[in-house]
Tab-separated table of C-alpha atoms in Angstrom:
chain	number	residue	atom	x	y	z
W	72	MET	CA	111.483	125.689	107.794
W	73	LYS	CA	107.972	124.722	107.921
W	74	ASN	CA	107.202	127.898	110.510
W	75	ASP	CA	108.912	130.381	108.658
W	76	ARG	CA	106.491	129.541	105.065
W	77	ILE	CA	103.540	130.035	107.551
W	78	GLY	CA	104.722	133.165	108.645
W	79	LEU	CA	104.888	134.534	105.511
W	80	VAL	CA	102.027	133.173	104.121
W	81	ASN	CA	100.122	135.281	106.850
W	82	ASP	CA	102.073	138.749	106.610
W	83	HIS	CA	100.342	137.949	102.395
W	84	ASP	CA	97.100	138.678	103.719
W	85	ASP	CA	97.540	140.995	106.262
W	86	MET	CA	98.714	143.131	103.414
W	87	LYS	CA	95.911	141.884	101.163
W	88	ASN	CA	93.517	143.141	103.086
W	89	HIS	CA	94.777	146.210	103.878
W	90	CYS	CA	95.053	146.691	100.476
W	91	SER	CA	91.334	146.060	99.689
W	92	SER	CA	90.368	149.855	101.450
W	93	SER	CA	90.007	152.393	99.391
W	94	VAL	CA	91.930	154.504	101.316
W	95	CYS	CA	94.753	152.782	100.513
W	96	THR	CA	94.840	151.027	97.319
W	97	GLY	CA	96.580	154.524	95.945
W	98	ARG	CA	99.212	153.437	98.405
W	99	CYS	CA	100.681	150.466	97.461
W	100	LEU	CA	100.239	151.333	93.990
W	101	SER	CA	102.979	153.891	94.775
W	102	ILE	CA	104.746	151.493	96.287
W	103	ILE	CA	105.193	148.530	93.435
W	104	PHE	CA	105.134	151.418	91.188
W	105	PHE	CA	108.943	153.075	92.987
W	106	CYS	CA	110.433	149.683	93.832
W	107	ILE	CA	109.839	148.726	90.380
W	108	GLY	CA	111.433	151.957	88.796
W	109	VAL	CA	114.821	151.730	91.296
W	110	VAL	CA	115.199	148.461	89.821
W	111	LEU	CA	114.427	149.416	86.670
W	112	MET	CA	117.407	152.293	87.581
W	113	LEU	CA	119.826	149.930	88.769
W	114	SER	CA	119.965	147.286	86.277
W	115	MET	CA	120.455	150.769	83.831
W	116	GLY	CA	123.324	151.468	85.654
W	117	LEU	CA	125.344	148.113	86.332
W	118	ALA	CA	125.015	147.382	82.812
W	119	LEU	CA	126.217	150.515	81.494
W	120	TYR	CA	129.727	150.186	84.392
W	121	PHE	CA	130.553	147.234	83.038
W	122	SER	CA	129.722	148.034	78.926
W	123	LEU	CA	132.347	150.721	79.899
W	124	HIS	CA	134.776	148.550	81.608
W	125	LYS	CA	134.014	145.108	80.286
W	126	ASP	CA	138.165	144.738	80.789
W	127	ILE	CA	137.476	143.581	84.263
W	128	MET	CA	135.564	140.307	83.239
W	129	THR	CA	137.761	139.777	81.256
W	130	VAL	CA	141.568	137.420	82.297
W	131	ALA	CA	144.668	137.408	80.208
W	132	PRO	CA	146.417	134.937	79.040
W	133	VAL	CA	149.772	134.222	81.239
W	134	PRO	CA	152.135	134.027	78.348
W	135	ALA	CA	154.014	131.353	78.049
W	136	PRO	CA	158.061	131.717	80.290
W	137	THR	CA	159.757	131.800	77.663
W	138	VAL	CA	162.808	128.804	77.320
W	139	VAL	CA	166.472	130.155	76.358
W	140	PRO	CA	168.247	127.136	75.660
W	141	PRO	CA	171.566	126.875	77.484
W	142	PRO	CA	174.117	128.229	73.671
W	143	PRO	CA	175.868	124.530	72.727
W	144	CYS	CA	179.027	123.805	74.439
W	145	LYS	CA	182.197	124.493	73.345
W	146	ASP	CA	184.689	123.062	74.782
W	147	PRO	CA	186.161	119.642	73.979
W	148	CYS	CA	184.491	117.508	76.069
W	149	VAL	CA	185.897	113.283	76.389
W	150	ILE	CA	183.559	111.144	77.743
W	151	THR	CA	184.409	107.816	78.887
W	152	LEU	CA	182.462	105.098	80.506
W	153	VAL	CA	184.648	102.963	83.261
W	154	GLU	CA	183.486	99.903	84.966
W	155	SER	CA	185.345	98.009	88.627
W	156	ILE	CA	184.764	94.138	86.938
W	157	PRO	CA	185.530	91.833	90.632
W	158	GLU	CA	188.288	88.904	90.228
W	159	ASN	CA	187.708	86.222	88.735
W	160	LEU	CA	185.155	88.126	87.302
W	161	THR	CA	185.178	86.984	82.766
W	162	TYR	CA	184.750	87.565	79.348
W	163	PRO	CA	184.064	86.148	76.866
W	164	ALA	CA	187.608	87.226	74.573
W	165	GLY	CA	186.493	90.430	72.345
W	166	SER	CA	183.303	91.257	75.164
W	167	PRO	CA	182.709	95.161	75.117
W	168	SER	CA	185.245	96.284	78.073
W	169	HIS	CA	186.678	99.637	79.465
W	170	PRO	CA	189.007	101.270	81.811
W	171	SER	CA	188.588	100.878	85.012
W	172	THR	CA	187.276	102.717	87.772
W	173	TYR	CA	190.839	102.170	89.929
W	174	SER	CA	192.188	103.991	86.160
W	175	ALA	CA	190.075	106.269	85.932
W	176	LEU	CA	189.927	108.121	89.969
W	177	ILE	CA	193.941	107.712	89.490
W	178	ASP	CA	194.287	110.008	86.157
W	179	LEU	CA	191.640	112.458	88.007
W	180	MET	CA	193.882	113.238	90.958
W	181	GLU	CA	197.115	113.648	88.872
W	182	MET	CA	194.883	115.929	86.300
W	183	ALA	CA	193.870	118.063	89.203
W	184	THR	CA	195.877	121.398	89.546
W	185	SER	CA	193.852	122.974	91.815
W	186	GLN	CA	191.114	121.314	93.934
W	187	ILE	CA	189.103	118.009	94.688
W	188	GLU	CA	185.974	118.264	95.283
W	189	ILE	CA	183.949	114.881	96.398
W	190	ALA	CA	180.462	113.792	97.574
W	191	SER	CA	180.356	110.891	98.969
W	192	PHE	CA	178.646	108.099	101.271
W	193	TYR	CA	181.174	106.532	102.807
W	194	TRP	CA	184.732	106.028	103.210
W	195	THR	CA	186.519	102.325	104.098
W	196	LEU	CA	188.884	102.440	101.430
W	197	SER	CA	191.568	100.818	103.344
W	198	GLY	CA	190.443	97.616	104.145
W	199	SER	CA	190.720	98.553	107.766
W	200	ASP	CA	186.983	98.071	108.498
W	201	ILE	CA	186.870	94.471	108.118
W	202	GLU	CA	189.255	92.064	110.915
W	203	TYR	CA	191.928	90.455	109.108
W	204	HIS	CA	193.859	92.049	105.699
W	205	ASP	CA	192.438	91.009	102.249
W	206	ASN	CA	194.884	90.864	98.786
W	207	SER	CA	192.184	93.012	96.802
W	208	SER	CA	192.411	96.230	99.367
W	209	TRP	CA	195.123	97.414	96.806
W	210	GLN	CA	193.384	99.777	94.982
W	211	GLY	CA	191.279	101.430	97.393
W	212	GLU	CA	194.984	101.935	99.332
W	213	SER	CA	196.418	103.523	96.646
W	214	VAL	CA	193.259	105.716	95.956
W	215	LEU	CA	193.404	106.831	98.978
W	216	SER	CA	197.618	107.514	99.393
W	217	THR	CA	196.591	109.485	96.642
W	218	LEU	CA	194.477	111.364	97.403
W	219	MET	CA	196.594	112.225	100.700
W	220	ALA	CA	199.881	112.390	99.016
W	221	ALA	CA	197.341	115.327	96.675
W	222	GLY	CA	196.403	117.631	99.456
W	223	ARG	CA	199.649	117.145	101.854
W	224	PHE	CA	202.418	117.713	99.011
W	225	ARG	CA	200.970	119.132	95.983
W	226	LYS	CA	199.288	120.948	98.002
W	227	LEU	CA	196.206	121.126	96.356
W	228	LYS	CA	193.193	122.034	98.069
W	229	ILE	CA	190.708	119.223	99.078
W	230	LYS	CA	186.664	119.555	100.035
W	231	ILE	CA	184.303	116.608	101.318
W	232	ALA	CA	181.278	116.196	101.625
W	233	GLN	CA	180.243	112.771	102.803
W	234	ASN	CA	177.288	111.421	104.999
W	235	LYS	CA	176.973	111.235	108.573
W	236	PRO	CA	179.339	108.553	109.181
W	237	ASP	CA	178.201	105.019	110.972
W	238	ASN	CA	179.857	104.683	114.530
W	239	GLY	CA	180.184	101.186	112.777
W	240	TYR	CA	182.435	102.279	110.328
W	241	TYR	CA	186.051	103.102	110.360
W	242	ASN	CA	185.935	106.477	108.221
W	243	ASN	CA	189.263	107.310	105.704
W	244	THR	CA	188.195	110.503	106.339
W	245	ARG	CA	189.363	111.722	109.080
W	246	ASP	CA	193.101	111.149	108.354
W	247	LEU	CA	192.349	112.888	105.061
W	248	ALA	CA	191.307	116.550	107.312
W	249	ARG	CA	194.369	115.924	110.386
W	250	TYR	CA	197.327	114.616	107.826
W	251	ALA	CA	195.939	116.813	104.431
W	252	GLY	CA	194.410	119.449	105.313
W	253	ALA	CA	191.073	117.997	103.855
W	254	GLU	CA	188.028	119.855	104.567
W	255	VAL	CA	185.047	117.952	105.295
W	256	ARG	CA	181.241	118.318	106.168
W	257	THR	CA	178.787	116.077	107.002
W	258	LEU	CA	175.426	115.795	105.880
W	259	ASP	CA	173.062	115.006	108.720
W	260	PHE	CA	169.535	113.360	106.253
W	261	LYS	CA	168.169	112.795	109.965
W	262	SER	CA	168.370	116.289	111.281
W	263	LEU	CA	167.465	117.680	107.235
W	264	MET	CA	164.856	115.186	106.006
W	265	GLY	CA	163.615	113.068	108.679
W	266	ASN	CA	165.073	110.383	107.082
W	267	GLY	CA	167.468	108.517	103.680
W	268	ILE	CA	171.523	109.252	103.421
W	269	LEU	CA	174.282	110.725	101.302
W	270	HIS	CA	173.854	108.262	98.564
W	271	THR	CA	175.721	110.139	95.941
W	272	LYS	CA	179.595	109.291	94.276
W	273	MET	CA	181.491	112.093	92.634
W	274	TRP	CA	184.149	112.687	91.414
W	275	LEU	CA	184.983	117.152	90.971
W	276	ILE	CA	188.364	118.522	89.631
W	277	ASP	CA	189.351	121.611	89.290
W	278	ARG	CA	185.428	122.541	87.785
W	279	LYS	CA	186.787	120.861	84.462
W	280	HIS	CA	185.757	116.632	85.368
W	281	PHE	CA	184.820	114.879	87.582
W	282	TYR	CA	182.868	110.694	87.247
W	283	VAL	CA	179.347	109.862	88.764
W	284	GLY	CA	178.727	106.863	89.221
W	285	SER	CA	178.487	103.415	90.697
W	286	ALA	CA	181.140	102.985	92.670
W	287	ASN	CA	181.347	103.861	96.751
W	288	LEU	CA	184.454	104.925	98.132
W	289	ASP	CA	185.109	101.334	99.407
W	290	TRP	CA	188.224	99.620	98.781
W	291	ARG	CA	185.762	96.680	97.291
W	292	SER	CA	184.421	99.384	95.286
W	293	PHE	CA	187.164	98.423	93.238
W	294	THR	CA	187.942	94.544	93.720
W	295	GLN	CA	185.219	92.209	94.330
W	296	VAL	CA	182.283	94.470	93.290
W	297	LYS	CA	180.744	95.173	90.041
W	298	GLU	CA	180.845	99.042	89.328
W	299	MET	CA	179.533	101.354	85.878
W	300	GLY	CA	180.320	105.014	85.741
W	301	ALA	CA	181.002	107.733	83.412
W	302	VAL	CA	184.298	110.350	84.278
W	303	ILE	CA	184.161	113.486	81.455
W	304	ARG	CA	187.003	115.576	80.878
W	305	ASN	CA	187.872	119.336	80.014
W	306	CYS	CA	184.150	119.714	80.400
W	307	PRO	CA	183.882	122.886	82.272
W	308	CYS	CA	179.918	123.657	80.434
W	309	MET	CA	179.478	120.291	82.869
W	310	ALA	CA	181.707	120.271	85.373
W	311	ARG	CA	180.126	123.670	86.253
W	312	ASP	CA	176.828	122.895	86.363
W	313	MET	CA	178.124	119.862	88.628
W	314	GLY	CA	179.379	121.778	91.034
W	315	LYS	CA	176.112	123.244	91.828
W	316	LEU	CA	175.323	119.755	93.204
W	317	PHE	CA	178.316	119.685	95.155
W	318	ASP	CA	177.528	123.396	96.643
W	319	VAL	CA	173.596	122.751	97.948
W	320	TYR	CA	175.659	119.221	99.755
W	321	TRP	CA	178.315	121.878	100.872
W	322	ASP	CA	175.903	124.217	102.755
W	323	LEU	CA	173.814	121.186	103.458
W	324	GLY	CA	177.504	119.893	105.259
W	325	LEU	CA	177.313	122.925	107.346
W	326	PRO	CA	176.190	123.101	111.964
W	327	GLY	CA	172.772	122.572	112.568
W	328	ALA	CA	171.624	123.681	108.322
W	329	LYS	CA	168.527	123.539	107.022
W	330	VAL	CA	167.547	122.567	103.334
W	331	PRO	CA	165.667	126.578	102.277
W	332	SER	CA	162.921	127.165	101.561
W	333	GLN	CA	164.168	129.142	97.839
W	334	TRP	CA	167.812	128.289	96.687
W	335	PRO	CA	169.838	131.088	95.956
W	336	THR	CA	169.802	132.072	92.678
W	337	SER	CA	173.774	131.430	91.958
W	338	TYR	CA	172.799	127.500	92.612
W	339	ASN	CA	169.820	127.315	89.737
W	340	THR	CA	170.082	126.297	86.813
W	341	ASP	CA	168.859	126.189	83.099
W	342	ILE	CA	170.373	122.810	81.779
W	343	ASN	CA	167.105	120.086	82.324
W	344	ASN	CA	164.810	117.552	80.587
W	345	ASN	CA	163.358	120.709	78.761
W	346	ASN	CA	166.915	122.756	78.586
W	347	THR	CA	169.271	120.190	77.527
W	348	MET	CA	173.304	121.223	76.902
W	349	GLU	CA	174.348	119.960	73.372
W	350	ILE	CA	178.359	118.526	73.598
W	351	ASN	CA	179.899	117.590	70.968
W	352	PHE	CA	181.692	114.237	72.614
W	353	ASN	CA	185.164	113.084	71.946
W	354	SER	CA	185.930	115.273	69.153
W	355	THR	CA	182.054	114.152	67.739
W	356	ASN	CA	180.589	115.806	64.429
W	357	VAL	CA	177.315	114.620	65.718
W	358	ALA	CA	176.070	117.411	69.148
W	359	ALA	CA	174.839	114.491	72.331
W	360	THR	CA	172.203	116.785	74.108
W	361	THR	CA	172.828	116.589	77.940
W	362	TYR	CA	171.797	117.341	82.276
W	363	ILE	CA	172.390	116.575	84.543
W	364	SER	CA	169.744	115.578	86.717
W	365	SER	CA	169.479	114.962	91.329
W	366	SER	CA	167.337	113.756	94.523
W	367	PRO	CA	165.395	114.591	96.556
W	368	PRO	CA	163.974	117.373	95.344
W	369	PRO	CA	164.540	119.679	97.930
W	370	PHE	CA	167.603	119.642	96.895
W	371	CYS	CA	167.463	120.692	94.216
W	372	PRO	CA	167.809	124.242	93.123
W	373	ALA	CA	165.400	126.010	90.283
W	374	GLY	CA	165.924	124.659	87.092
W	375	ARG	CA	167.495	121.810	88.172
W	376	THR	CA	165.408	118.154	87.309
W	377	VAL	CA	164.112	115.692	89.069
W	378	ASP	CA	165.825	112.118	89.304
W	379	VAL	CA	163.034	110.145	88.979
W	380	ASP	CA	161.091	112.818	87.019
W	381	ALA	CA	164.589	111.900	84.243
W	382	ILE	CA	164.135	108.485	84.669
W	383	VAL	CA	160.612	108.624	83.688
W	384	ASP	CA	160.851	110.913	81.031
W	385	ILE	CA	163.443	108.431	79.410
W	386	ILE	CA	161.112	105.894	79.377
W	387	GLN	CA	157.864	108.141	77.975
W	388	LYS	CA	160.376	109.185	75.495
W	389	ALA	CA	162.185	105.557	74.153
W	390	GLU	CA	160.285	103.472	70.821
W	391	GLU	CA	162.112	100.460	71.059
W	392	PHE	CA	163.481	99.539	74.138
W	393	VAL	CA	164.371	100.502	77.693
W	394	TYR	CA	167.160	98.027	79.141
W	395	VAL	CA	168.023	98.630	83.092
W	396	ALA	CA	170.085	97.286	85.160
W	397	VAL	CA	170.402	97.715	88.888
W	398	MET	CA	171.015	96.151	92.294
W	399	ASP	CA	167.502	96.275	94.388
W	400	TYR	CA	164.007	97.245	92.650
W	401	PHE	CA	160.735	98.084	94.705
W	402	PRO	CA	157.584	100.269	93.546
W	403	THR	CA	157.288	100.855	96.977
W	404	THR	CA	159.741	102.581	100.243
W	405	GLN	CA	161.962	99.804	101.439
W	406	PHE	CA	162.870	101.792	104.340
W	407	THR	CA	160.803	103.819	105.895
W	408	LYS	CA	157.601	102.112	109.086
W	409	PRO	CA	155.522	101.903	107.361
W	410	ARG	CA	156.180	100.885	103.843
W	411	VAL	CA	154.787	102.722	101.084
W	412	TYR	CA	153.147	101.636	98.529
W	413	TRP	CA	155.158	104.220	94.885
W	414	PRO	CA	154.810	102.603	91.358
W	415	VAL	CA	156.264	106.020	89.770
W	416	ILE	CA	158.434	103.571	87.826
W	417	ASP	CA	157.064	99.992	88.083
W	418	ASP	CA	153.442	102.615	85.839
W	419	ALA	CA	156.183	103.671	83.760
W	420	PHE	CA	157.241	100.694	82.094
W	421	ARG	CA	154.173	98.566	82.042
W	422	ARG	CA	152.845	101.564	80.026
W	423	ALA	CA	155.838	102.306	77.531
W	424	ALA	CA	155.063	98.144	76.979
W	425	PHE	CA	150.680	97.769	76.761
W	426	ASN	CA	150.622	101.191	75.532
W	427	ARG	CA	154.006	101.113	72.662
W	428	ARG	CA	154.866	97.807	72.597
W	429	VAL	CA	158.480	99.131	74.429
W	430	LYS	CA	160.667	95.750	75.505
W	431	VAL	CA	161.735	96.688	78.628
W	432	HIS	CA	164.649	94.197	80.452
W	433	LEU	CA	165.650	94.457	84.308
W	434	LEU	CA	168.847	92.750	84.496
W	435	ILE	CA	168.228	92.944	88.820
W	436	SER	CA	171.517	91.602	91.409
W	437	TYR	CA	171.233	89.160	93.732
W	438	TRP	CA	172.801	88.754	96.905
W	439	GLN	CA	173.457	87.829	100.801
W	440	HIS	CA	171.843	90.316	100.917
W	441	THR	CA	169.368	91.264	98.733
W	442	TRP	CA	165.702	91.727	100.567
W	443	GLU	CA	163.018	89.430	100.132
W	444	ASP	CA	160.100	90.331	98.478
W	445	MET	CA	161.736	92.087	95.429
W	446	LYS	CA	161.080	88.928	93.486
W	447	ILE	CA	157.421	88.892	94.239
W	448	TYR	CA	157.275	92.727	92.559
W	449	LEU	CA	159.790	91.655	90.157
W	450	SER	CA	157.809	88.701	89.738
W	451	SER	CA	153.837	91.322	88.859
W	452	LEU	CA	156.356	92.849	85.518
W	453	ASN	CA	157.939	89.608	84.331
W	454	ASP	CA	154.508	88.514	84.594
W	455	LEU	CA	152.305	90.345	82.246
W	456	TRP	CA	155.118	88.866	79.203
W	457	PHE	CA	153.110	86.894	76.427
W	458	LYS	CA	152.641	86.969	72.870
W	459	SER	CA	148.851	87.548	72.449
W	460	TYR	CA	147.013	90.683	72.585
W	461	PRO	CA	149.093	93.319	72.865
W	462	GLU	CA	152.461	91.672	72.494
W	463	LEU	CA	154.948	92.861	75.042
W	464	ASP	CA	157.370	91.936	76.141
W	465	ILE	CA	158.823	92.404	80.053
W	466	THR	CA	161.485	90.173	81.348
W	467	VAL	CA	163.710	89.718	83.973
W	468	LYS	CA	166.595	88.460	84.133
W	469	ILE	CA	169.313	87.477	88.516
W	470	PHE	CA	173.101	89.139	87.407
W	471	GLU	CA	173.964	87.292	90.987
W	472	VAL	CA	178.027	87.156	91.012
W	473	PRO	CA	180.331	84.113	92.172
W	474	ALA	CA	182.666	83.956	94.714
W	475	PHE	CA	185.076	81.348	93.442
W	476	THR	CA	186.848	80.741	96.300
W	477	ASP	CA	187.024	81.610	100.139
W	478	SER	CA	188.765	84.659	100.583
W	479	GLN	CA	186.281	86.026	98.756
W	480	LYS	CA	183.309	84.399	100.458
W	481	LYS	CA	184.213	85.978	103.115
W	482	ILE	CA	184.048	89.482	102.519
W	483	PRO	CA	181.789	91.327	103.859
W	484	TYR	CA	179.972	92.642	101.519
W	485	GLY	CA	181.452	91.332	98.125
W	486	ARG	CA	180.684	90.102	95.413
W	487	VAL	CA	177.399	92.197	94.080
W	488	ASN	CA	176.376	93.619	91.299
W	489	HIS	CA	175.970	96.965	92.205
W	490	ASN	CA	175.405	98.664	88.779
W	491	LYS	CA	172.321	101.819	88.675
W	492	TYR	CA	171.901	102.545	84.105
W	493	MET	CA	169.384	102.627	82.384
W	494	VAL	CA	169.665	102.638	78.271
W	495	THR	CA	167.038	103.088	75.437
W	496	ASP	CA	167.168	103.702	72.113
W	497	LYS	CA	167.866	106.697	72.836
W	498	THR	CA	169.538	107.804	75.955
W	499	ALA	CA	172.169	107.192	78.130
W	500	TYR	CA	170.782	107.263	82.256
W	501	ILE	CA	174.032	106.524	84.656
W	502	GLY	CA	173.172	107.325	87.555
W	503	THR	CA	173.623	106.864	91.714
W	504	SER	CA	171.255	105.214	93.360
W	505	ASN	CA	169.253	102.095	94.069
W	506	TRP	CA	165.218	102.080	91.863
W	507	SER	CA	163.344	102.127	95.091
W	508	ALA	CA	160.767	104.813	96.273
W	509	ASP	CA	163.304	105.800	99.519
W	510	TYR	CA	166.234	107.371	97.091
W	511	PHE	CA	164.316	109.761	95.757
W	512	ILE	CA	161.841	110.456	97.868
W	513	ASP	CA	164.587	111.390	100.736
W	514	THR	CA	167.812	110.756	99.680
W	515	GLY	CA	170.761	112.092	97.908
W	516	GLY	CA	171.425	111.215	93.749
W	517	ILE	CA	172.241	112.092	91.379
W	518	GLY	CA	172.058	111.349	87.134
W	519	LEU	CA	174.074	112.082	84.524
W	520	VAL	CA	171.559	111.935	80.908
W	521	ILE	CA	172.754	111.054	77.664
W	522	ASN	CA	170.908	111.834	74.528
W	523	GLN	CA	172.206	110.260	71.535
W	524	GLN	CA	170.999	110.148	67.665
W	525	ARG	CA	171.582	106.904	66.052
W	526	THR	CA	173.091	108.106	63.220
W	527	PRO	CA	176.516	106.859	60.629
W	528	ALA	CA	177.398	110.254	61.508
W	529	LEU	CA	178.248	108.942	64.757
W	530	SER	CA	182.002	106.895	65.748
W	531	LYS	CA	181.633	104.453	67.547
W	532	GLU	CA	183.837	105.790	69.759
W	533	GLY	CA	181.585	108.480	71.083
W	534	ASP	CA	178.234	107.049	70.930
W	535	VAL	CA	178.504	106.299	74.614
W	536	ARG	CA	175.187	105.432	74.237
W	537	GLN	CA	175.271	102.548	72.332
W	538	GLN	CA	178.881	101.633	74.585
W	539	LEU	CA	176.063	101.289	77.288
W	540	GLU	CA	173.827	98.809	75.338
W	541	ASP	CA	176.538	96.708	74.844
W	542	VAL	CA	177.882	96.501	77.984
W	543	PHE	CA	174.052	95.501	79.307
W	544	LEU	CA	173.828	93.319	76.048
W	545	ARG	CA	177.098	91.449	76.805
W	546	ASP	CA	175.750	91.409	80.996
W	547	TRP	CA	172.553	90.346	79.444
W	548	ASN	CA	173.258	87.086	77.864
W	549	SER	CA	176.514	86.637	79.654
W	550	LYS	CA	176.235	83.104	82.447
W	551	TYR	CA	176.370	85.603	85.642
W	552	ALA	CA	172.181	86.434	83.987
W	553	TRP	CA	169.882	83.870	85.911
W	554	ASP	CA	166.479	83.544	83.729
W	555	PHE	CA	164.191	85.327	86.391
W	556	ASN	CA	161.921	81.487	86.419
W	557	THR	CA	164.607	79.346	87.014
W	558	PHE	CA	166.446	81.603	89.571
W	559	ASN	CA	166.513	79.882	92.662
W	560	PHE	CA	166.631	83.166	95.135
W	561	THR	CA	167.601	80.176	98.185
W	562	SER	CA	170.895	78.787	97.426
W	563	VAL	CA	174.333	79.596	97.860
W	564	ASP	CA	176.667	77.273	97.005
W	565	ARG	CA	175.551	77.653	93.069
W	566	HIS	CA	178.201	79.321	90.786
W	567	THR	CA	181.023	77.018	92.764
W	568	GLU	CA	181.199	75.197	89.295
W	569	LEU	CA	181.433	78.668	87.377
């Protein structure tokens, strides 16, 4: 740079000496005036051009897309909460209770006239997955035999989208395909997403009725594991939308399937968290606004709300309380190495409590397969509770399903609260996923979202939000819910006296 500047100085001196002669003075002045003239002409020309074409200097505003809400649903939709209560798990007389998952699925199959579509994680309904026979497997075996009869004798079309089976499990779908004509497709998430599973639990009947909830197709899900779900009947407006999610699974179950960069427009939906559908459930005169969310994001065609976005949106809109009942809770990934911090839901809880003074209560499960480090993350939330400024209420309780008999103690993967739902002062959410990062990043799951205003005009039968709140408070105040600070995470015989 220094040498460049010396060169410029020398050139300037040469020009000055040359122009000092009387012969060159006129030439130098002519060159200078010519250059000034050229610059003036260019400036005037550019000014004239831009005055005539000033529109090119302004970016026209892009109009916001027009959102057309779906028309209100005119179908006579009936919604019912359904539960699995493990054997010997009892509540005081008069406590909230709902039809069993078992009876709900039997009823749905009996209502079917043309087809039954099922999306599932795994199939162990017959009790053959353990070395001995347990009498409590009868409900699962009944579900299996009823489904078998629907295909074999009633000639109903059965379509099953399942997760790629673990070789260690006996899979009932082989018998359903062989004896009931079921068409079975398997989703290989390792190939599709690099990780994850199909964790969805969905029954879809004639594209008119459906079940969604926490219950796997496992005999334990009816008699040994606590489950929460919802059945919606006579509601084609929502069942058709659920059918679009089943169609996603069905396509991805084809051999060699790949997740498309863009889904066919027929899979798009206009029902989402910004564009909900109004439904008068159970003949009430107060409409609920409803939509279905899905995960992982690549499985969501245009218009579909991503499941974790639905959860965060529900938390953000709560004004009084957020109640969550879920088996596992981690603000990280669980099944990837190395594990990754993912505080999306955790931050939403903290913001709700800190910024808006919303009460946050978490009812988390404990059983023999609980990961030891979960209590660290729960402690981080629970320790925010204090009654000074700002007044925060984030409280964690641990729900444990006791094994009352030696037979119950022997059953593998039983005796756990498997719920996956949330209820706020405005919204009921029933999902199929545990609350850790993997379930929202690369695992298949769905959520049913129902927003309902609390109003005297809303009957108890139609107020599913209030019903779910009552179930949460029943469990929260039960003898099976333990204060987090006093809970012994290592004791195994704590409930023998109950």
